[in-house]
């Protein structure tokens, strides 16, 4: 599995390239299907496409974790230049060739991409699980969580809490790869977030909502940038 996290301008956005360079089982190496998925191309679709081409990978899927403009900004560029299928959650306002539901899986060479519907920041949000790596978009960042409130139409802190509790059920070794570089490191694990992310340490929904409302003071008190 080839995996690349690519800085994609915008608001410290991250784009991702997930590729399978392996030959299919029993296949002839020269006939191997070498394909990739691009997730949240954001403002760097050209750079991500060049990276795919440098590895000899055809783009099979163009996936967005959710429909916020900074995450789908690069999709049209990629769809105009490749035969890729655009993939988003079925509730997305953007009509795609492939609309997925919770727990749907897509094959990518010998890999499987699993989609977890994780609303809260926005109703159409999905996380993408690929070979022990979880692309968490804007629901979970390193040491922080995605925004809710009047700036984010359709957001719902209760749904976000439920989505985060669900992610906490994953194997602690699952790697966390967020949609923005907002944390102390560009990636983490579910175990590390469970042990250190203040929002995931909240014991109740009420505590979670209180922390969201008082995050500025909390950050100041704990020296978090
Ligand atoms: Zn967003």
CSV table of C-alpha atoms and ligand atoms in Angstrom, one decimal:
chain,number,residue,atom,x,y,z
A,1,UNK,CA,0.0,0.0,0.0
A,2,UNK,CA,1.3,3.4,-1.0
A,3,UNK,CA,0.1,6.2,1.3
A,4,UNK,CA,0.9,9.8,1.1
A,5,UNK,CA,-0.2,12.8,3.1
A,6,UNK,CA,0.2,15.9,1.0
A,7,UNK,CA,-0.1,19.5,2.2
A,8,UNK,CA,-2.8,21.1,0.1
A,9,UNK,CA,-2.7,24.9,1.0
A,10,UNK,CA,-6.1,26.3,2.1
A,11,UNK,CA,-6.4,26.3,5.9
A,12,UNK,CA,-3.5,23.9,6.4
A,13,UNK,CA,-5.5,21.3,4.5
A,14,UNK,CA,-4.2,17.8,3.9
A,15,UNK,CA,-4.9,15.7,0.8
A,16,UNK,CA,-4.2,12.0,0.7
A,17,UNK,CA,-3.1,9.5,-1.9
A,18,UNK,CA,-3.9,5.8,-1.3
A,19,UNK,CA,-2.5,3.5,-3.9
A,20,UNK,CA,-2.1,-0.2,-4.5
A,21,UNK,CA,1.0,-1.1,-6.4
A,22,UNK,CA,0.6,-4.8,-5.9
A,23,UNK,CA,0.0,-7.2,-8.7
A,24,UNK,CA,-3.4,-9.0,-8.3
A,25,UNK,CA,-3.0,-12.6,-6.9
A,26,UNK,CA,-2.1,-15.0,-9.7
A,27,UNK,CA,-1.8,-12.1,-12.1
A,28,UNK,CA,1.0,-11.3,-14.4
A,29,UNK,CA,3.1,-8.5,-13.1
A,30,UNK,CA,2.9,-6.4,-16.2
A,31,UNK,CA,-0.9,-6.7,-16.2
A,32,UNK,CA,-1.1,-5.6,-12.6
A,33,UNK,CA,-3.9,-3.1,-11.8
A,34,UNK,CA,-2.0,-0.2,-10.3
A,35,UNK,CA,-4.6,2.2,-9.1
A,36,UNK,CA,-5.2,4.8,-6.4
A,37,UNK,CA,-7.7,6.9,-4.6
A,38,UNK,CA,-7.3,10.6,-4.0
A,39,UNK,CA,-9.0,11.9,-0.8
A,40,UNK,CA,-9.8,15.6,-0.2
A,41,UNK,CA,-7.7,16.8,-3.1
A,42,UNK,CA,-8.4,20.3,-1.8
A,43,UNK,CA,-6.2,23.0,-3.3
A,44,UNK,CA,-3.4,20.7,-4.6
A,45,UNK,CA,-5.1,18.4,-7.2
A,46,UNK,CA,-2.2,18.9,-9.6
A,47,UNK,CA,0.4,17.9,-7.1
A,48,UNK,CA,-1.5,14.8,-6.0
A,49,UNK,CA,-2.1,13.7,-9.6
A,50,UNK,CA,1.6,14.1,-10.4
A,51,UNK,CA,2.5,12.0,-7.4
A,52,UNK,CA,0.0,9.3,-8.6
A,53,UNK,CA,1.5,9.4,-12.1
A,54,UNK,CA,5.0,9.3,-10.7
A,55,UNK,CA,4.1,5.9,-9.2
A,56,UNK,CA,2.4,4.7,-12.3
A,57,UNK,CA,-1.0,4.7,-10.6
A,58,UNK,CA,-4.3,5.3,-12.4
A,59,UNK,CA,-6.8,7.3,-10.4
A,60,UNK,CA,-9.8,5.1,-9.8
A,61,UNK,CA,-11.6,7.1,-7.1
A,62,UNK,CA,-11.8,10.8,-6.1
A,63,UNK,CA,-13.2,10.8,-2.6
A,64,UNK,CA,-14.3,13.6,-0.3
A,65,UNK,CA,-14.7,13.2,3.4
A,66,UNK,CA,-17.4,15.8,3.2
A,67,UNK,CA,-18.8,18.6,1.0
A,68,UNK,CA,-17.2,21.7,2.5
A,69,UNK,CA,-15.6,23.7,-0.3
A,70,UNK,CA,-12.0,23.4,1.0
A,71,UNK,CA,-12.3,19.6,0.7
A,72,UNK,CA,-13.9,19.3,-2.7
A,73,UNK,CA,-12.0,22.2,-4.3
A,74,UNK,CA,-9.8,19.9,-6.4
A,75,UNK,CA,-12.3,17.3,-7.5
A,76,UNK,CA,-13.3,18.9,-10.8
A,77,UNK,CA,-9.7,19.3,-11.8
A,78,UNK,CA,-9.2,15.5,-11.3
A,79,UNK,CA,-12.5,14.4,-12.9
A,80,UNK,CA,-11.6,16.4,-16.0
A,81,UNK,CA,-8.2,14.7,-16.4
A,82,UNK,CA,-8.9,11.1,-15.3
A,83,UNK,CA,-11.6,8.5,-15.6
A,84,UNK,CA,-12.0,8.4,-11.8
A,85,UNK,CA,-15.3,7.9,-10.1
A,86,UNK,CA,-16.2,10.6,-7.6
A,87,UNK,CA,-17.3,9.2,-4.2
A,88,UNK,CA,-19.2,10.9,-1.4
A,89,UNK,CA,-21.8,10.0,1.2
A,90,UNK,CA,-25.3,9.5,-0.1
A,91,UNK,CA,-26.5,12.6,1.8
A,92,UNK,CA,-24.0,14.9,0.1
A,93,UNK,CA,-25.6,17.8,-1.9
A,94,UNK,CA,-23.0,17.2,-4.6
A,95,UNK,CA,-24.2,14.4,-6.9
A,96,UNK,CA,-21.5,11.9,-7.5
A,97,UNK,CA,-21.2,8.8,-9.6
A,98,UNK,CA,-20.8,6.7,-6.4
A,99,UNK,CA,-22.8,7.6,-3.3
A,100,UNK,CA,-21.8,5.5,-0.3
A,101,UNK,CA,-23.6,4.5,2.9
A,102,UNK,CA,-22.3,3.7,6.3
A,103,UNK,CA,-20.0,0.6,6.2
A,104,UNK,CA,-19.9,0.4,2.4
A,105,UNK,CA,-16.6,-0.9,1.0
A,106,UNK,CA,-14.9,-0.2,-2.3
A,107,UNK,CA,-12.1,-2.3,-3.7
A,108,UNK,CA,-8.9,-0.6,-4.8
A,109,UNK,CA,-6.6,-3.2,-6.3
A,110,UNK,CA,-5.9,-5.6,-3.4
A,111,UNK,CA,-7.0,-3.0,-0.8
A,112,UNK,CA,-10.4,-2.3,0.6
A,113,UNK,CA,-11.6,1.1,1.5
A,114,UNK,CA,-14.3,1.2,4.2
A,115,UNK,CA,-16.6,4.2,4.8
A,116,UNK,CA,-17.8,5.1,8.2
A,117,UNK,CA,-20.6,7.7,8.3
A,118,UNK,CA,-19.6,10.2,11.0
A,119,UNK,CA,-22.0,13.2,11.0
A,120,UNK,CA,-21.7,16.0,13.5
A,121,UNK,CA,-19.4,18.6,11.8
A,122,UNK,CA,-21.7,18.3,8.7
A,123,UNK,CA,-24.3,15.6,7.9
A,124,UNK,CA,-22.5,14.1,4.9
A,125,UNK,CA,-19.2,13.4,6.7
A,126,UNK,CA,-17.5,10.1,6.2
A,127,UNK,CA,-14.2,8.7,7.6
A,128,UNK,CA,-12.3,6.4,5.3
A,129,UNK,CA,-10.6,3.3,6.7
A,130,UNK,CA,-7.8,1.8,4.6
A,131,UNK,CA,-5.4,-0.8,5.9
A,132,UNK,CA,-5.3,0.4,9.5
A,133,UNK,CA,-5.3,4.0,8.5
A,134,UNK,CA,-8.3,6.2,9.3
A,135,UNK,CA,-8.8,9.4,7.3
A,136,UNK,CA,-10.8,11.5,9.8
A,137,UNK,CA,-11.5,14.6,7.6
A,138,UNK,CA,-13.0,17.3,9.9
A,139,UNK,CA,-14.5,15.1,12.6
A,140,UNK,CA,-11.3,14.4,14.5
A,141,UNK,CA,-8.0,16.3,14.4
A,142,UNK,CA,-4.8,15.6,16.4
A,143,UNK,CA,-5.6,16.9,19.9
A,144,UNK,CA,-8.8,18.6,18.7
A,145,UNK,CA,-12.2,18.0,17.0
A,146,UNK,CA,-14.0,19.5,14.1
A,147,UNK,CA,-16.2,22.6,14.5
A,148,UNK,CA,-19.9,22.7,15.2
A,149,UNK,CA,-22.2,25.7,15.7
A,150,UNK,CA,-23.6,28.5,13.5
A,151,UNK,CA,-20.5,28.7,11.3
A,152,UNK,CA,-21.2,25.1,10.2
A,153,UNK,CA,-24.7,24.6,8.8
A,154,UNK,CA,-26.1,21.2,9.6
A,155,UNK,CA,-23.6,20.6,12.4
A,156,UNK,CA,-24.8,18.9,15.5
A,157,UNK,CA,-22.6,18.4,18.6
A,158,UNK,CA,-24.7,15.4,19.8
A,159,UNK,CA,-24.1,13.6,16.5
A,160,UNK,CA,-20.4,14.6,16.7
A,161,UNK,CA,-20.1,13.1,20.1
A,162,UNK,CA,-21.8,9.9,18.9
A,163,UNK,CA,-19.5,9.7,15.9
A,164,UNK,CA,-16.4,10.2,18.1
A,165,UNK,CA,-17.5,7.6,20.5
A,166,UNK,CA,-17.8,5.2,17.6
A,167,UNK,CA,-14.3,6.0,16.4
A,168,UNK,CA,-13.1,5.2,19.9
A,169,UNK,CA,-14.3,1.7,19.5
A,170,UNK,CA,-11.8,1.1,16.7
A,171,UNK,CA,-8.5,-0.7,17.4
A,172,UNK,CA,-6.3,1.7,19.4
A,173,UNK,CA,-3.5,1.1,16.9
A,174,UNK,CA,-5.6,2.5,14.1
A,175,UNK,CA,-3.7,5.5,12.7
A,176,UNK,CA,-5.5,8.9,12.6
A,177,UNK,CA,-4.9,11.0,9.5
A,178,UNK,CA,-6.9,14.3,9.7
A,179,UNK,CA,-8.1,16.7,7.1
A,180,UNK,CA,-6.2,19.7,8.5
A,181,UNK,CA,-2.8,20.1,10.1
A,182,UNK,CA,-4.2,21.6,13.3
A,183,UNK,CA,-2.4,19.5,15.9
A,184,UNK,CA,1.0,19.0,17.5
A,185,UNK,CA,1.8,16.3,14.9
A,186,UNK,CA,0.4,15.6,11.4
A,187,UNK,CA,-1.0,12.2,12.4
A,188,UNK,CA,-1.8,10.2,15.5
A,189,UNK,CA,-3.5,7.0,16.6
A,190,UNK,CA,-6.9,6.2,18.1
A,191,UNK,CA,-5.1,5.1,21.2
A,192,UNK,CA,-3.1,8.3,21.5
A,193,UNK,CA,-6.1,10.5,20.9
A,194,UNK,CA,-8.2,8.5,23.5
A,195,UNK,CA,-5.5,9.1,26.0
A,196,UNK,CA,-4.6,12.7,25.3
A,197,UNK,CA,-7.3,14.5,23.2
A,198,UNK,CA,-9.2,16.7,25.7
A,199,UNK,CA,-12.5,16.2,23.8
A,200,UNK,CA,-12.1,12.4,23.8
A,201,UNK,CA,-11.3,12.5,27.5
A,202,UNK,CA,-14.7,13.9,28.3
A,203,UNK,CA,-16.8,11.4,30.2
A,204,UNK,CA,-20.2,12.8,29.2
A,205,UNK,CA,-21.8,14.7,26.4
A,206,UNK,CA,-22.5,17.6,28.7
A,207,UNK,CA,-18.8,17.8,29.6
A,208,UNK,CA,-17.9,17.7,25.8
A,209,UNK,CA,-20.3,20.6,25.1
A,210,UNK,CA,-18.9,22.6,28.0
A,211,UNK,CA,-15.4,22.1,26.7
A,212,UNK,CA,-16.4,23.2,23.2
A,213,UNK,CA,-17.9,26.3,24.6
A,214,UNK,CA,-14.9,27.1,26.8
A,215,UNK,CA,-12.2,25.8,24.4
A,216,UNK,CA,-10.4,29.2,24.1
A,217,UNK,CA,-9.9,29.4,27.9
A,218,UNK,CA,-8.9,25.8,28.1
A,219,UNK,CA,-6.3,26.2,25.3
A,220,UNK,CA,-4.9,29.3,27.1
A,221,UNK,CA,-4.7,27.6,30.4
A,222,UNK,CA,-3.0,24.5,28.9
A,223,UNK,CA,-0.6,26.3,26.5
A,224,UNK,CA,-2.2,24.8,23.4
A,225,UNK,CA,-1.6,26.9,20.3
B,1,LIG,ZN1,-15.3,20.9,7.1
